[in-house]
Amino acid sequence: MPSHSTLLRRLLASTLPVSLLLASGAQAAPLIGDNMNSYGLPGGIDTPSAEMLPDGTLGATLAYSELSRRNTLVFQAMPRVTVGLRYSRIDLNADRRGYIWDRSFDIRFQFLDEDPDGWRPAVAVGLQDFMGTGIFSAEYLVATKTINPRLRVSAGLGWGRLASTGGMGSPFGDRPDPDSGTGGKPNVDEWFRGEVAPFVSATWQATDKLSLTAEYSGDNHACETGVAEDCRRAAWLSDHDELKNKVNLGFTYSFGDNYQVGGYLLGGKQAGVQFSVAMNPRQAPYPSGLEKGPAPVRPRPAHSADPDGWSGARAADPTAQPAIQKALGDALAKEGQTLEGMVLTANRAEVRIRNTRYIQQAEAVGRTARLMTRALPPSVETLVITSSGAGVPTSSLTLRRSDVERLENTEAGQIANAAVLTSADPRPEGFVYSPELYPRLRWALQPYLSTSLFDPDDPIRYEVGAEAVMRYELMPGLILSGKLRQRAFGSTRQEAPGNMTVDEYESLGSDYDENGVPRVRSDARMYSGNKRPTIPELTLNWYAKPTETLYSRVSVGMFERAYGGVSGEMLWWPSNSPLALGAEINRVRKRDFEDAFSFRDYEVTTGHLSAYYQFGNGFSAQLDAGKYLAGDNGATLTLTREFANGWRLGAWVTKTDMSEEDFGEGSFDKGVNISIPLAWGTGDPSLRRVGGSLRSLSRDGGSRVSIDGRLYETVRDGQAGDLYQGWGRFWR
């Protein structure tokens, strides 16, 4: 069953990867010379090449022919590693009306790059559809060489799909039959086994925008044409006419820097068209942003011009701090910052800020430093800027005021060398909260778009409606938040798992399947299509910081549409440490399918121990081990890459002690995360993001309760890894 999540909270872009790309208007690295093949990766038409996209590029390709429809999301995860996630439709035989959808993953590694002045080509090895029972499985070794500025040639050896005809033998042994079980596992025993066949492609850049491609391929599309005797589910698949030959011809036209449209003819028989789009996180439409410039640093007057200010007497005046705090708070509010409070002495000032505008905390800190030079008496030399998350202090950046004055017009790296980052003191002596800060109510009425993806019967389901969002901060760290939704229209509807009707499933009165596995996610569609108002979330959260390096959270309420209960969490994370350790325990109960305040019988205690590590250069990992919603025990590994402008792309895999038979199709949980700051595409500073989680299937195994505001995400912006990742915007 497909995952069900809100990938966009505003109707400013679509949840589908391709729509996200189209909506951005971004300027990516040019794709000219890097043609995308029908599988959505750099290559010829059906064959691969050894080319890499510019590092960090996120792209999508839609390829359509009578044989299949392929929708691919590609990401250049590292300079030499390309990964792809594909969702393909294949028509069934005429006597079986309809079609099937096939999910597949690709990975390509370039271990030699091209020598532009010598003979050495770029060389790469790749795995295509390397997990499960997919019909597109292939492996290859390919070399690519630029013959002249307009001609590029690729040649290689392919196994599996790429050797379905024209094989030259099986140098590494026979290829076993495809997995006919639940799928979803790396089919290692098939890799580079069976017949091997050559392939070659040549691309000629006819003009700056038009390129022509010809290729010789060992892929005769046997499954789609019904030729293959051993093709998985061959009796199901299309019975289109066989290809006439092994030669494919195509063209690609590039318009703009990041769009391609093309057409191709496969084997002299089947025609197809495709469209590709790509964008690079490093190349935003508005690289510097559209926000107003910050206030300039105000140098202090000479001692003789303000002897009282330099003496410290002004700071000692009990009437001075309220006036200074009010003036500084008003100035920070114009910069999108909330002054939670401050400590002021004769030569030191500490302010605690909550960033509500800038995607990079460093920009908020830098603008605060500028304003402090304008509001504080001359005697204050030490400036301490403490970041806050959910009402608790996270980290403190200490600067000398003289360094701020001296380095304003230099590179941000110089002020970074002069700054000292420490874990924030949770209870600083003399701290005074800003008046009228608590209680604080914020609310909004907005549209929402909720989607359900990767359903084999209906790949795209959606729901559109209105959403009221509320956040009420009663006191520091104590927050009441919730959402109220009213559906307007959409294609989602209430559906029972399996082939049961809704009434049949309700009459069972059981939250377990026929194997005794709790239906913690496989009946997620029972929560869909509700025409009455629903309450997806309603929680009371208490955040605290017992010590300088320890954070805590206690939450009670309805965490998501399917579960409510009590949750507790602790996180150890020194501000300068790349390592963080956490522990969480939850006691949750399944919510009623329709009544917003009622619960079903299923109740479970879950918990995880977590380790987080930031490797630097934007790469991080998270390992969670413990008990999941269905009572299974295991671990989840998440790898993420974050760019300096706030882009985050990652992938996760979960493996538990639930058997593959009980888990069902897919064998274990896996998927990708995409999070793109709206500010990247619009230029206007904002903390809002678009994106979400994409998984090929949503099963009961390896599922965790969804809780908004977990500690790691709450405090991470002020920690060293994320703060210095965006340090280039300190003086912005």
PDB file of N, CA and C in Angstrom, residues 359-362 387-390 392 394-395 421 551 571 573-575 577 580 612-614 618-622 638 640-643 646-649 675 689 710-725:
ATOM      1  N   ILE A 359      16.516  30.552   6.618  1.00  0.00           N
ATOM      2  CA  ILE A 359      16.734  29.113   6.565  1.00  0.00           C
ATOM      3  C   ILE A 359      18.084  28.743   7.151  1.00  0.00           C
ATOM      4  N   GLN A 360      19.032  29.679   7.124  1.00  0.00           N
ATOM      5  CA  GLN A 360      20.331  29.457   7.735  1.00  0.00           C
ATOM      6  C   GLN A 360      20.430  30.260   9.029  1.00  0.00           C
ATOM      7  N   GLN A 361      20.656  29.547  10.122  1.00  0.00           N
ATOM      8  CA  GLN A 361      20.748  30.201  11.428  1.00  0.00           C
ATOM      9  C   GLN A 361      21.873  31.216  11.469  1.00  0.00           C
ATOM     10  N   ALA A 362      22.932  30.991  10.690  1.00  0.00           N
ATOM     11  CA  ALA A 362      24.064  31.915  10.683  1.00  0.00           C
ATOM     12  C   ALA A 362      23.650  33.314  10.237  1.00  0.00           C
ATOM     13  N   SER A 387      21.029  30.780  20.482  1.00  0.00           N
ATOM     14  CA  SER A 387      19.924  30.326  19.639  1.00  0.00           C
ATOM     15  C   SER A 387      18.943  29.525  20.476  1.00  0.00           C
ATOM     16  N   SER A 388      17.690  29.569  20.082  1.00  0.00           N
ATOM     17  CA  SER A 388      16.629  28.891  20.835  1.00  0.00           C
ATOM     18  C   SER A 388      15.805  28.024  19.904  1.00  0.00           C
ATOM     19  N   GLY A 389      15.379  26.882  20.410  1.00  0.00           N
ATOM     20  CA  GLY A 389      14.471  26.006  19.686  1.00  0.00           C
ATOM     21  C   GLY A 389      13.383  25.521  20.610  1.00  0.00           C
ATOM     22  N   ALA A 390      12.129  25.726  20.229  1.00  0.00           N
ATOM     23  CA  ALA A 390      10.975  25.315  21.035  1.00  0.00           C
ATOM     24  C   ALA A 390      11.041  25.860  22.449  1.00  0.00           C
ATOM     25  N   VAL A 392      13.721  26.500  24.319  1.00  0.00           N
ATOM     26  CA  VAL A 392      14.884  26.144  25.126  1.00  0.00           C
ATOM     27  C   VAL A 392      16.152  26.592  24.400  1.00  0.00           C
ATOM     28  N   THR A 394      19.843  26.463  22.839  1.00  0.00           N
ATOM     29  CA  THR A 394      20.609  25.363  22.242  1.00  0.00           C
ATOM     30  C   THR A 394      22.109  25.641  22.288  1.00  0.00           C
ATOM     31  N   SER A 395      22.558  26.670  21.586  1.00  0.00           N
ATOM     32  CA  SER A 395      23.994  26.984  21.550  1.00  0.00           C
ATOM     33  C   SER A 395      24.201  28.475  21.743  1.00  0.00           C
ATOM     34  N   LEU A 421      31.909  28.920  19.873  1.00  0.00           N
ATOM     35  CA  LEU A 421      30.596  28.307  20.017  1.00  0.00           C
ATOM     36  C   LEU A 421      30.614  27.333  21.190  1.00  0.00           C
ATOM     37  N   TYR A 551      18.809  17.482  26.410  1.00  0.00           N
ATOM     38  CA  TYR A 551      17.503  18.027  26.088  1.00  0.00           C
ATOM     39  C   TYR A 551      16.437  16.976  26.385  1.00  0.00           C
ATOM     40  N   LEU A 571      17.765  13.697  24.592  1.00  0.00           N
ATOM     41  CA  LEU A 571      18.812  13.840  23.580  1.00  0.00           C
ATOM     42  C   LEU A 571      20.044  14.460  24.215  1.00  0.00           C
ATOM     43  N   TRP A 573      23.530  16.137  23.256  1.00  0.00           N
ATOM     44  CA  TRP A 573      24.188  16.715  22.081  1.00  0.00           C
ATOM     45  C   TRP A 573      24.951  17.977  22.464  1.00  0.00           C
ATOM     46  N   PRO A 574      26.242  17.852  22.771  1.00  0.00           N
ATOM     47  CA  PRO A 574      27.065  19.055  22.942  1.00  0.00           C
ATOM     48  C   PRO A 574      27.116  19.834  21.635  1.00  0.00           C
ATOM     49  N   SER A 575      27.088  21.145  21.705  1.00  0.00           N
ATOM     50  CA  SER A 575      26.952  21.959  20.503  1.00  0.00           C
ATOM     51  C   SER A 575      28.077  21.764  19.502  1.00  0.00           C
ATOM     52  N   SER A 577      29.816  18.964  19.078  1.00  0.00           N
ATOM     53  CA  SER A 577      30.033  17.552  18.800  1.00  0.00           C
ATOM     54  C   SER A 577      29.310  17.121  17.531  1.00  0.00           C
ATOM     55  N   ALA A 580      25.465  12.848  18.347  1.00  0.00           N
ATOM     56  CA  ALA A 580      24.347  13.043  19.276  1.00  0.00           C
ATOM     57  C   ALA A 580      23.729  11.683  19.566  1.00  0.00           C
ATOM     58  N   TYR A 612      23.156   9.878  16.073  1.00  0.00           N
ATOM     59  CA  TYR A 612      23.226  10.794  14.945  1.00  0.00           C
ATOM     60  C   TYR A 612      24.681  11.221  14.782  1.00  0.00           C
ATOM     61  N   TYR A 613      25.140  11.268  13.529  1.00  0.00           N
ATOM     62  CA  TYR A 613      26.529  11.697  13.313  1.00  0.00           C
ATOM     63  C   TYR A 613      26.603  12.560  12.059  1.00  0.00           C
ATOM     64  N   GLN A 614      27.263  13.715  12.190  1.00  0.00           N
ATOM     65  CA  GLN A 614      27.476  14.622  11.075  1.00  0.00           C
ATOM     66  C   GLN A 614      28.922  14.501  10.614  1.00  0.00           C
ATOM     67  N   GLY A 618      28.112  18.395   4.736  1.00  0.00           N
ATOM     68  CA  GLY A 618      26.693  18.187   4.535  1.00  0.00           C
ATOM     69  C   GLY A 618      26.210  16.757   4.670  1.00  0.00           C
ATOM     70  N   PHE A 619      27.105  15.804   4.897  1.00  0.00           N
ATOM     71  CA  PHE A 619      26.707  14.405   5.002  1.00  0.00           C
ATOM     72  C   PHE A 619      26.465  14.036   6.466  1.00  0.00           C
ATOM     73  N   SER A 620      25.365  13.313   6.712  1.00  0.00           N
ATOM     74  CA  SER A 620      25.043  12.890   8.062  1.00  0.00           C
ATOM     75  C   SER A 620      24.380  11.523   8.020  1.00  0.00           C
ATOM     76  N   ALA A 621      24.385  10.848   9.161  1.00  0.00           N
ATOM     77  CA  ALA A 621      23.771   9.528   9.277  1.00  0.00           C
ATOM     78  C   ALA A 621      22.991   9.450  10.579  1.00  0.00           C
ATOM     79  N   GLN A 622      21.946   8.646  10.568  1.00  0.00           N
ATOM     80  CA  GLN A 622      21.125   8.426  11.752  1.00  0.00           C
ATOM     81  C   GLN A 622      20.808   6.942  11.852  1.00  0.00           C
ATOM     82  N   THR A 638      19.483   5.901   8.208  1.00  0.00           N
ATOM     83  CA  THR A 638      19.161   7.009   7.315  1.00  0.00           C
ATOM     84  C   THR A 638      20.434   7.758   6.959  1.00  0.00           C
ATOM     85  N   THR A 640      21.811  11.173   4.842  1.00  0.00           N
ATOM     86  CA  THR A 640      21.285  12.441   4.335  1.00  0.00           C
ATOM     87  C   THR A 640      22.421  13.326   3.852  1.00  0.00           C
ATOM     88  N   ARG A 641      22.148  14.038   2.794  1.00  0.00           N
ATOM     89  CA  ARG A 641      23.071  15.078   2.341  1.00  0.00           C
ATOM     90  C   ARG A 641      22.342  16.412   2.371  1.00  0.00           C
ATOM     91  N   GLU A 642      22.944  17.390   3.043  1.00  0.00           N
ATOM     92  CA  GLU A 642      22.356  18.726   3.143  1.00  0.00           C
ATOM     93  C   GLU A 642      23.311  19.741   2.533  1.00  0.00           C
ATOM     94  N   PHE A 643      22.752  20.656   1.760  1.00  0.00           N
ATOM     95  CA  PHE A 643      23.543  21.694   1.121  1.00  0.00           C
ATOM     96  C   PHE A 643      23.461  22.977   1.940  1.00  0.00           C
ATOM     97  N   GLY A 646      20.199  24.815   2.473  1.00  0.00           N
ATOM     98  CA  GLY A 646      19.099  24.175   3.164  1.00  0.00           C
ATOM     99  C   GLY A 646      18.492  22.973   2.479  1.00  0.00           C
ATOM    100  N   TRP A 647      18.879  22.686   1.228  1.00  0.00           N
ATOM    101  CA  TRP A 647      18.401  21.479   0.560  1.00  0.00           C
ATOM    102  C   TRP A 647      18.807  20.253   1.370  1.00  0.00           C
ATOM    103  N   ARG A 648      17.878  19.285   1.509  1.00  0.00           N
ATOM    104  CA  ARG A 648      18.187  18.015   2.145  1.00  0.00           C
ATOM    105  C   ARG A 648      17.626  16.875   1.301  1.00  0.00           C
ATOM    106  N   LEU A 649      18.486  15.906   1.003  1.00  0.00           N
ATOM    107  CA  LEU A 649      18.062  14.710   0.289  1.00  0.00           C
ATOM    108  C   LEU A 649      18.674  13.511   0.986  1.00  0.00           C
ATOM    109  N   SER A 675      13.637  17.491   0.903  1.00  0.00           N
ATOM    110  CA  SER A 675      13.188  18.705   1.575  1.00  0.00           C
ATOM    111  C   SER A 675      13.871  19.899   0.928  1.00  0.00           C
ATOM    112  N   ARG A 689       9.228  24.823   3.881  1.00  0.00           N
ATOM    113  CA  ARG A 689       9.858  23.837   3.011  1.00  0.00           C
ATOM    114  C   ARG A 689       8.791  23.080   2.229  1.00  0.00           C
ATOM    115  N   ARG A 710      10.383  16.263  16.972  1.00  0.00           N
ATOM    116  CA  ARG A 710      11.372  15.465  17.694  1.00  0.00           C
ATOM    117  C   ARG A 710      12.611  16.317  17.956  1.00  0.00           C
ATOM    118  N   LEU A 711      13.352  15.963  19.002  1.00  0.00           N
ATOM    119  CA  LEU A 711      14.397  16.849  19.523  1.00  0.00           C
ATOM    120  C   LEU A 711      15.507  17.133  18.516  1.00  0.00           C
ATOM    121  N   TYR A 712      15.951  16.141  17.785  1.00  0.00           N
ATOM    122  CA  TYR A 712      17.082  16.362  16.881  1.00  0.00           C
ATOM    123  C   TYR A 712      16.776  17.462  15.870  1.00  0.00           C
ATOM    124  N   GLU A 713      15.607  17.393  15.241  1.00  0.00           N
ATOM    125  CA  GLU A 713      15.238  18.415  14.268  1.00  0.00           C
ATOM    126  C   GLU A 713      14.949  19.752  14.938  1.00  0.00           C
ATOM    127  N   THR A 714      14.524  19.722  16.183  1.00  0.00           N
ATOM    128  CA  THR A 714      14.184  20.954  16.890  1.00  0.00           C
ATOM    129  C   THR A 714      15.415  21.784  17.220  1.00  0.00           C
ATOM    130  N   VAL A 715      16.515  21.131  17.583  1.00  0.00           N
ATOM    131  CA  VAL A 715      17.687  21.880  18.059  1.00  0.00           C
ATOM    132  C   VAL A 715      18.822  21.948  17.057  1.00  0.00           C
ATOM    133  N   ARG A 716      18.744  21.248  15.935  1.00  0.00           N
ATOM    134  CA  ARG A 716      19.896  21.086  15.056  1.00  0.00           C
ATOM    135  C   ARG A 716      20.393  22.385  14.419  1.00  0.00           C
ATOM    136  N   ASP A 717      19.503  23.343  14.133  1.00  0.00           N
ATOM    137  CA  ASP A 717      19.926  24.548  13.421  1.00  0.00           C
ATOM    138  C   ASP A 717      20.988  25.339  14.175  1.00  0.00           C
ATOM    139  N   GLY A 718      20.955  25.299  15.507  1.00  0.00           N
ATOM    140  CA  GLY A 718      21.924  26.064  16.277  1.00  0.00           C
ATOM    141  C   GLY A 718      23.191  25.315  16.613  1.00  0.00           C
ATOM    142  N   GLN A 719      23.284  24.024  16.228  1.00  0.00           N
ATOM    143  CA  GLN A 719      24.474  23.247  16.539  1.00  0.00           C
ATOM    144  C   GLN A 719      25.576  23.507  15.514  1.00  0.00           C
ATOM    145  N   ALA A 720      26.793  23.136  15.866  1.00  0.00           N
ATOM    146  CA  ALA A 720      27.957  23.522  15.070  1.00  0.00           C
ATOM    147  C   ALA A 720      27.848  23.083  13.612  1.00  0.00           C
ATOM    148  N   GLY A 721      27.423  21.833  13.368  1.00  0.00           N
ATOM    149  CA  GLY A 721      27.389  21.326  12.002  1.00  0.00           C
ATOM    150  C   GLY A 721      26.527  22.162  11.087  1.00  0.00           C
ATOM    151  N   ASP A 722      25.278  22.407  11.479  1.00  0.00           N
ATOM    152  CA  ASP A 722      24.377  23.188  10.640  1.00  0.00           C
ATOM    153  C   ASP A 722      24.721  24.672  10.654  1.00  0.00           C
ATOM    154  N   LEU A 723      25.152  25.197  11.807  1.00  0.00           N
ATOM    155  CA  LEU A 723      25.467  26.619  11.893  1.00  0.00           C
ATOM    156  C   LEU A 723      26.608  26.988  10.956  1.00  0.00           C
ATOM    157  N   TYR A 724      27.674  26.200  10.978  1.00  0.00           N
ATOM    158  CA  TYR A 724      28.821  26.520  10.135  1.00  0.00           C
ATOM    159  C   TYR A 724      28.619  26.111   8.684  1.00  0.00           C
ATOM    160  N   GLN A 725      27.695  25.191   8.432  1.00  0.00           N
ATOM    161  CA  GLN A 725      27.364  24.837   7.057  1.00  0.00           C
ATOM    162  C   GLN A 725      26.854  26.061   6.297  1.00  0.00           C
TER     163      GLN A 725
END
